[in-house]
Amino acid sequence: MTGSAQKLTAQQLEKEKAVFWAIVLDTTILVFFTIAGSLSGSMTAISEIIRFMLLLSIEYVSYVVLKRAHRDKFNEFEYGTGKIERITNLMVAFGLLLSSLYIFSKVISMSDSAPLSTNSLMLTIIAATVNLMANYYFSIAFIRSNQTESSVIISSQIAARIAKTVASVVVLGILMLTLWLPDPKSARIVDLLGSIFLIGYMVVIAYGLIKESLPEILDRTVPEPEHYQILRILTEHFDNYDGFTGYKARRSGKDLFILLNLGFFSQHTLAQIESRLTPLRQALEAELPGSTVTIEPEIMDKH
């Protein structure tokens, strides 16, 4: 076990473990689903495969971001790492829109008498059942791992996993109905209607991703009331520092990042400076929920 891994909390390790095994199982299911679904000739299955692939890419990015964030490997980002996920979400959203257009073109050009492979469809149903069970299980696992120490990344995974569970139920029902219908023409019509449902579902997901991610790509200035709060707290803790040369405050998504430049006389040790800064940092983080405070101390000569 590496030194960085030993410093992780039990909650952080639980989150990483949950996302990792979700990715492993999802990837395995996707491989089986892709083979069986492609051979079945079902447009519902093919639509689900495309949706599955695109949303799985978000899981991969989320896992990498989560691990690096837990190990403080994003120090080069001045105002947080949320935009990495948001940009990925936007790319997936546009991918979903393009895929839905492609699937729709295939649906309207396909004859309702096009044959379906019964044996492959049965295998696809098995894959869809396993996928539903996995989505339900990891929805619960993510919710439990997020109870003690909340994470924005895990919260987004919970929302995505619940949405996947709903889609999995519908897809499984459509595939089972398609297999059960004795008339091949009726079975194909149901299959095409199922793919149309998934097209609509992909558009809804894409809209949600764009609506959530687009406003949070760029950093934003904080409103005046929050500036007043910061200045008020600095004034209340005036005795905790010897000089003040300014501050910066920006919002990145829902997070507030505050950078303070404070001066201290040279006779103070680093331990003394840190003990004086702690109450100020705690006050800022308590009165401004979701804030991350960084203080850059500057040594001053006392005249």
CSV table of C-alpha atoms in Angstrom, one decimal:
chain,number,residue,atom,x,y,z
A,1,MET,CA,0.0,0.0,0.0
A,2,THR,CA,1.4,3.4,-1.0
A,3,GLY,CA,2.0,6.3,1.4
A,4,SER,CA,-0.8,8.3,-0.2
A,5,ALA,CA,-3.2,5.4,0.1
A,6,GLN,CA,-2.5,5.0,3.8
A,7,LYS,CA,-3.7,8.6,4.4
A,8,LEU,CA,-7.1,8.0,2.9
A,9,THR,CA,-10.1,7.8,5.3
A,10,ALA,CA,-12.3,4.7,5.5
A,11,GLN,CA,-15.1,6.7,3.8
A,12,GLN,CA,-12.8,7.7,0.9
A,13,LEU,CA,-11.7,4.1,0.4
A,14,GLU,CA,-15.3,2.9,0.5
A,15,LYS,CA,-16.3,5.4,-2.2
A,16,GLU,CA,-13.4,4.4,-4.5
A,17,LYS,CA,-14.1,0.7,-4.0
A,18,ALA,CA,-17.8,1.2,-4.8
A,19,VAL,CA,-17.1,3.2,-8.0
A,20,PHE,CA,-14.3,0.8,-9.1
A,21,TRP,CA,-16.4,-2.4,-8.8
A,22,ALA,CA,-19.3,-0.6,-10.4
A,23,ILE,CA,-17.1,0.1,-13.4
A,24,VAL,CA,-15.7,-3.4,-13.5
A,25,LEU,CA,-19.2,-5.0,-13.5
A,26,ASP,CA,-20.7,-2.4,-15.9
A,27,THR,CA,-17.9,-3.1,-18.4
A,28,THR,CA,-18.3,-6.8,-18.2
A,29,ILE,CA,-22.1,-6.5,-18.6
A,30,LEU,CA,-21.6,-4.1,-21.5
A,31,VAL,CA,-19.4,-6.6,-23.4
A,32,PHE,CA,-21.9,-9.4,-23.0
A,33,PHE,CA,-24.8,-7.1,-23.7
A,34,THR,CA,-23.1,-5.8,-26.9
A,35,ILE,CA,-22.5,-9.2,-28.3
A,36,ALA,CA,-26.0,-10.6,-27.5
A,37,GLY,CA,-27.8,-7.4,-28.4
A,38,SER,CA,-26.1,-6.9,-31.8
A,39,LEU,CA,-26.8,-10.5,-32.8
A,40,SER,CA,-30.5,-10.2,-31.7
A,41,GLY,CA,-31.2,-7.5,-34.2
A,42,SER,CA,-33.2,-5.6,-31.6
A,43,MET,CA,-33.2,-1.8,-32.0
A,44,THR,CA,-34.1,-1.5,-28.4
A,45,ALA,CA,-31.0,-3.5,-27.4
A,46,ILE,CA,-28.8,-1.5,-29.8
A,47,SER,CA,-30.1,1.8,-28.4
A,48,GLU,CA,-29.5,0.6,-24.9
A,49,ILE,CA,-25.9,-0.4,-25.8
A,50,ILE,CA,-25.1,3.0,-27.2
A,51,ARG,CA,-26.6,4.7,-24.1
A,52,PHE,CA,-24.7,2.3,-21.9
A,53,MET,CA,-21.4,3.0,-23.5
A,54,LEU,CA,-21.7,6.8,-23.3
A,55,LEU,CA,-22.8,6.9,-19.7
A,56,LEU,CA,-20.1,4.4,-18.8
A,57,SER,CA,-17.5,6.9,-20.0
A,58,ILE,CA,-18.7,9.3,-17.3
A,59,GLU,CA,-18.0,6.6,-14.7
A,60,TYR,CA,-14.4,6.2,-15.9
A,61,VAL,CA,-13.8,9.9,-15.7
A,62,SER,CA,-15.5,10.2,-12.3
A,63,TYR,CA,-13.3,7.4,-10.9
A,64,VAL,CA,-10.1,9.1,-12.1
A,65,VAL,CA,-11.2,12.5,-10.7
A,66,LEU,CA,-12.3,10.9,-7.4
A,67,LYS,CA,-9.0,9.1,-6.9
A,68,ARG,CA,-6.9,12.2,-7.7
A,69,ALA,CA,-9.1,14.5,-5.6
A,70,HIS,CA,-8.7,12.1,-2.6
A,71,ARG,CA,-4.9,12.2,-3.0
A,72,ASP,CA,-4.7,16.0,-3.5
A,73,LYS,CA,-3.3,15.7,-7.0
A,74,PHE,CA,-5.4,18.7,-8.4
A,75,ASN,CA,-3.4,21.4,-6.7
A,76,GLU,CA,-2.7,22.9,-10.1
A,77,PHE,CA,-6.4,23.9,-10.4
A,78,GLU,CA,-6.9,27.2,-8.7
A,79,TYR,CA,-10.6,26.9,-8.4
A,80,GLY,CA,-11.4,23.3,-8.1
A,81,THR,CA,-11.8,20.2,-10.4
A,82,GLY,CA,-15.6,20.2,-10.9
A,83,LYS,CA,-15.2,21.6,-14.5
A,84,ILE,CA,-13.3,18.4,-15.6
A,85,GLU,CA,-16.4,16.3,-14.9
A,86,ARG,CA,-18.7,19.0,-16.4
A,87,ILE,CA,-16.8,19.1,-19.7
A,88,THR,CA,-16.9,15.3,-19.9
A,89,ASN,CA,-20.7,15.5,-19.2
A,90,LEU,CA,-21.1,18.0,-22.0
A,91,MET,CA,-19.2,15.7,-24.4
A,92,VAL,CA,-21.4,12.8,-23.4
A,93,ALA,CA,-24.5,14.9,-23.8
A,94,PHE,CA,-23.7,15.8,-27.3
A,95,GLY,CA,-22.8,12.2,-28.0
A,96,LEU,CA,-26.2,11.1,-26.7
A,97,LEU,CA,-27.9,13.7,-29.0
A,98,LEU,CA,-25.9,12.5,-32.1
A,99,SER,CA,-26.6,8.8,-31.1
A,100,SER,CA,-30.3,9.5,-30.7
A,101,LEU,CA,-30.4,11.0,-34.2
A,102,TYR,CA,-28.6,8.0,-35.6
A,103,ILE,CA,-30.9,5.5,-33.9
A,104,PHE,CA,-34.0,7.5,-35.0
A,105,SER,CA,-32.8,7.3,-38.7
A,106,LYS,CA,-32.4,3.6,-38.4
A,107,VAL,CA,-35.8,3.2,-36.8
A,108,ILE,CA,-37.7,5.1,-39.5
A,109,SER,CA,-35.8,3.2,-42.3
A,110,MET,CA,-36.3,-0.3,-40.8
A,111,SER,CA,-39.2,-2.5,-41.9
A,112,ASP,CA,-41.5,-3.8,-39.2
A,113,SER,CA,-41.0,-7.3,-40.7
A,114,ALA,CA,-37.3,-7.3,-40.1
A,115,PRO,CA,-36.5,-10.6,-38.3
A,116,LEU,CA,-35.4,-10.9,-34.7
A,117,SER,CA,-33.1,-13.7,-33.4
A,118,THR,CA,-35.0,-15.4,-30.6
A,119,ASN,CA,-31.9,-17.1,-29.1
A,120,SER,CA,-29.8,-14.0,-29.1
A,121,LEU,CA,-32.8,-12.0,-27.7
A,122,MET,CA,-33.0,-14.5,-24.7
A,123,LEU,CA,-29.3,-13.8,-24.0
A,124,THR,CA,-29.9,-10.1,-24.3
A,125,ILE,CA,-32.7,-10.4,-21.7
A,126,ILE,CA,-30.3,-12.2,-19.4
A,127,ALA,CA,-27.8,-9.4,-19.8
A,128,ALA,CA,-30.5,-6.8,-19.2
A,129,THR,CA,-31.6,-8.6,-16.0
A,130,VAL,CA,-28.1,-8.6,-14.7
A,131,ASN,CA,-27.7,-4.9,-15.6
A,132,LEU,CA,-30.9,-4.0,-13.7
A,133,MET,CA,-29.7,-5.9,-10.6
A,134,ALA,CA,-26.3,-4.2,-10.8
A,135,ASN,CA,-27.8,-0.7,-11.2
A,136,TYR,CA,-30.1,-1.3,-8.2
A,137,TYR,CA,-27.3,-2.8,-6.1
A,138,PHE,CA,-24.8,0.1,-6.8
A,139,SER,CA,-27.6,2.7,-6.3
A,140,ILE,CA,-27.8,1.4,-2.7
A,141,ALA,CA,-24.0,1.1,-2.3
A,142,PHE,CA,-23.4,4.6,-3.5
A,143,ILE,CA,-26.1,6.0,-1.2
A,144,ARG,CA,-24.6,4.2,1.8
A,145,SER,CA,-21.0,5.3,1.0
A,146,ASN,CA,-22.2,8.9,0.8
A,147,GLN,CA,-24.0,9.1,4.1
A,148,THR,CA,-21.0,9.7,6.5
A,149,GLU,CA,-18.8,11.9,4.3
A,150,SER,CA,-20.7,13.4,1.3
A,151,SER,CA,-19.0,13.8,-2.1
A,152,VAL,CA,-20.2,15.7,-5.1
A,153,ILE,CA,-18.9,13.1,-7.4
A,154,ILE,CA,-20.7,10.3,-5.6
A,155,SER,CA,-23.9,12.3,-5.4
A,156,SER,CA,-23.8,12.7,-9.2
A,157,GLN,CA,-23.2,8.9,-9.5
A,158,ILE,CA,-26.2,8.2,-7.3
A,159,ALA,CA,-28.5,10.3,-9.5
A,160,ALA,CA,-27.0,8.7,-12.7
A,161,ARG,CA,-27.4,5.2,-11.2
A,162,ILE,CA,-31.0,5.7,-10.2
A,163,ALA,CA,-31.8,7.0,-13.8
A,164,LYS,CA,-30.1,3.9,-15.2
A,165,THR,CA,-32.2,1.7,-12.9
A,166,VAL,CA,-35.4,3.2,-14.3
A,167,ALA,CA,-34.2,2.8,-17.9
A,168,SER,CA,-33.1,-0.8,-17.2
A,169,VAL,CA,-36.6,-1.7,-15.9
A,170,VAL,CA,-38.2,-0.3,-19.1
A,171,VAL,CA,-35.7,-2.0,-21.4
A,172,LEU,CA,-36.1,-5.3,-19.7
A,173,GLY,CA,-39.9,-5.1,-19.9
A,174,ILE,CA,-39.8,-4.2,-23.7
A,175,LEU,CA,-37.3,-7.1,-24.5
A,176,MET,CA,-39.4,-9.6,-22.6
A,177,LEU,CA,-42.6,-8.4,-24.3
A,178,THR,CA,-40.8,-8.6,-27.7
A,179,LEU,CA,-39.8,-12.2,-27.0
A,180,TRP,CA,-43.2,-13.2,-25.6
A,181,LEU,CA,-45.2,-11.9,-28.6
A,182,PRO,CA,-45.8,-14.8,-31.1
A,183,ASP,CA,-46.3,-12.5,-34.1
A,184,PRO,CA,-42.9,-11.4,-35.5
A,185,LYS,CA,-44.4,-8.2,-36.9
A,186,SER,CA,-46.0,-7.2,-33.6
A,187,ALA,CA,-42.7,-8.1,-31.8
A,188,ARG,CA,-40.8,-5.8,-34.2
A,189,ILE,CA,-43.2,-2.9,-33.7
A,190,VAL,CA,-42.9,-3.2,-29.9
A,191,ASP,CA,-39.1,-3.3,-30.3
A,192,LEU,CA,-39.1,-0.1,-32.5
A,193,LEU,CA,-41.4,1.6,-29.9
A,194,GLY,CA,-38.9,0.6,-27.2
A,195,SER,CA,-36.0,2.2,-29.2
A,196,ILE,CA,-38.1,5.4,-29.6
A,197,PHE,CA,-38.6,5.5,-25.8
A,198,LEU,CA,-34.8,5.2,-25.4
A,199,ILE,CA,-34.3,8.0,-27.9
A,200,GLY,CA,-36.5,10.2,-25.9
A,201,TYR,CA,-34.8,9.1,-22.7
A,202,MET,CA,-31.3,9.9,-24.1
A,203,VAL,CA,-32.5,13.4,-25.2
A,204,VAL,CA,-33.8,14.0,-21.6
A,205,ILE,CA,-30.5,12.8,-20.1
A,206,ALA,CA,-28.5,15.0,-22.6
A,207,TYR,CA,-30.7,18.0,-21.7
A,208,GLY,CA,-30.1,17.4,-18.0
A,209,LEU,CA,-26.4,17.1,-18.5
A,210,ILE,CA,-26.2,20.3,-20.6
A,211,LYS,CA,-28.4,22.2,-18.2
A,212,GLU,CA,-26.4,21.2,-15.2
A,213,SER,CA,-22.9,21.4,-16.7
A,214,LEU,CA,-22.9,24.4,-19.0
A,215,PRO,CA,-23.3,27.1,-16.4
A,216,GLU,CA,-20.6,25.6,-14.3
A,217,ILE,CA,-17.9,25.4,-16.9
A,218,LEU,CA,-16.7,29.0,-16.2
A,219,ASP,CA,-15.8,30.4,-12.9
A,220,ARG,CA,-18.1,33.1,-11.6
A,221,THR,CA,-17.6,36.1,-9.4
A,222,VAL,CA,-19.3,35.9,-6.0
A,223,PRO,CA,-22.3,38.3,-5.2
A,224,GLU,CA,-21.8,41.3,-3.0
A,225,PRO,CA,-23.4,39.9,0.1
A,226,GLU,CA,-20.8,37.1,0.2
A,227,HIS,CA,-18.0,39.8,-0.2
A,228,TYR,CA,-19.5,41.6,2.8
A,229,GLN,CA,-19.5,38.4,4.8
A,230,ILE,CA,-15.8,37.8,4.0
A,231,LEU,CA,-14.8,41.3,5.0
A,232,ARG,CA,-16.9,41.2,8.1
A,233,ILE,CA,-15.2,38.0,9.3
A,234,LEU,CA,-11.8,39.4,8.5
A,235,THR,CA,-12.6,42.4,10.6
A,236,GLU,CA,-13.8,40.3,13.5
A,237,HIS,CA,-10.6,38.4,13.4
A,238,PHE,CA,-8.3,41.4,12.9
A,239,ASP,CA,-6.1,40.4,15.9
A,240,ASN,CA,-5.3,37.1,14.3
A,241,TYR,CA,-3.0,38.6,11.6
A,242,ASP,CA,-0.7,41.6,11.3
A,243,GLY,CA,-1.3,42.8,7.8
A,244,PHE,CA,-3.8,42.4,4.9
A,245,THR,CA,-2.9,42.8,1.3
A,246,GLY,CA,-6.1,41.5,-0.3
A,247,TYR,CA,-8.2,38.5,-1.2
A,248,LYS,CA,-9.7,36.7,-4.2
A,249,ALA,CA,-13.1,34.8,-4.2
A,250,ARG,CA,-14.6,32.9,-7.1
A,251,ARG,CA,-17.3,30.3,-7.6
A,252,SER,CA,-16.6,27.1,-9.5
A,253,GLY,CA,-19.9,25.4,-9.9
A,254,LYS,CA,-21.5,25.3,-6.5
A,255,ASP,CA,-18.1,25.6,-4.6
A,256,LEU,CA,-16.8,28.9,-3.3
A,257,PHE,CA,-13.0,29.3,-3.3
A,258,ILE,CA,-11.4,32.0,-1.1
A,259,LEU,CA,-7.7,33.0,-1.3
A,260,LEU,CA,-6.5,35.3,1.5
A,261,ASN,CA,-3.2,37.2,1.5
A,262,LEU,CA,-2.3,38.0,5.1
A,263,GLY,CA,0.8,39.4,6.7
A,264,PHE,CA,2.7,38.3,9.8
A,265,PHE,CA,5.6,39.8,11.7
A,266,SER,CA,8.8,37.8,11.4
A,267,GLN,CA,9.1,36.9,15.1
A,268,HIS,CA,6.2,34.5,14.8
A,269,THR,CA,6.9,30.9,14.2
A,270,LEU,CA,5.0,28.8,11.6
A,271,ALA,CA,3.2,27.0,14.4
A,272,GLN,CA,2.1,30.3,15.9
A,273,ILE,CA,0.9,31.6,12.6
A,274,GLU,CA,-1.1,28.4,11.9
A,275,SER,CA,-2.7,28.6,15.4
A,276,ARG,CA,-3.8,32.2,14.7
A,277,LEU,CA,-5.1,31.3,11.2
A,278,THR,CA,-7.2,28.3,12.4
A,279,PRO,CA,-10.1,30.3,14.0
A,280,LEU,CA,-10.3,32.6,10.9
A,281,ARG,CA,-10.4,29.6,8.5
A,282,GLN,CA,-13.1,27.9,10.6
A,283,ALA,CA,-15.2,31.0,10.8
A,284,LEU,CA,-15.2,31.4,7.0
A,285,GLU,CA,-16.0,27.8,6.3
A,286,ALA,CA,-18.8,27.8,8.9
A,287,GLU,CA,-20.5,30.9,7.7
A,288,LEU,CA,-20.0,30.3,4.0
A,289,PRO,CA,-21.0,26.6,3.5
A,290,GLY,CA,-19.2,24.9,0.6
A,291,SER,CA,-16.3,27.2,0.8
A,292,THR,CA,-12.6,26.2,0.6
A,293,VAL,CA,-10.3,28.7,2.2
A,294,THR,CA,-6.6,29.0,1.2
A,295,ILE,CA,-4.4,31.5,3.2
A,296,GLU,CA,-1.1,32.7,1.9
A,297,PRO,CA,0.9,34.1,4.8
A,298,GLU,CA,3.5,36.8,4.0
A,299,ILE,CA,6.3,37.6,6.4
A,300,MET,CA,6.6,41.3,7.4
A,301,ASP,CA,9.4,43.2,9.1
A,302,LYS,CA,8.4,44.9,12.3
A,303,HIS,CA,9.6,48.5,12.4
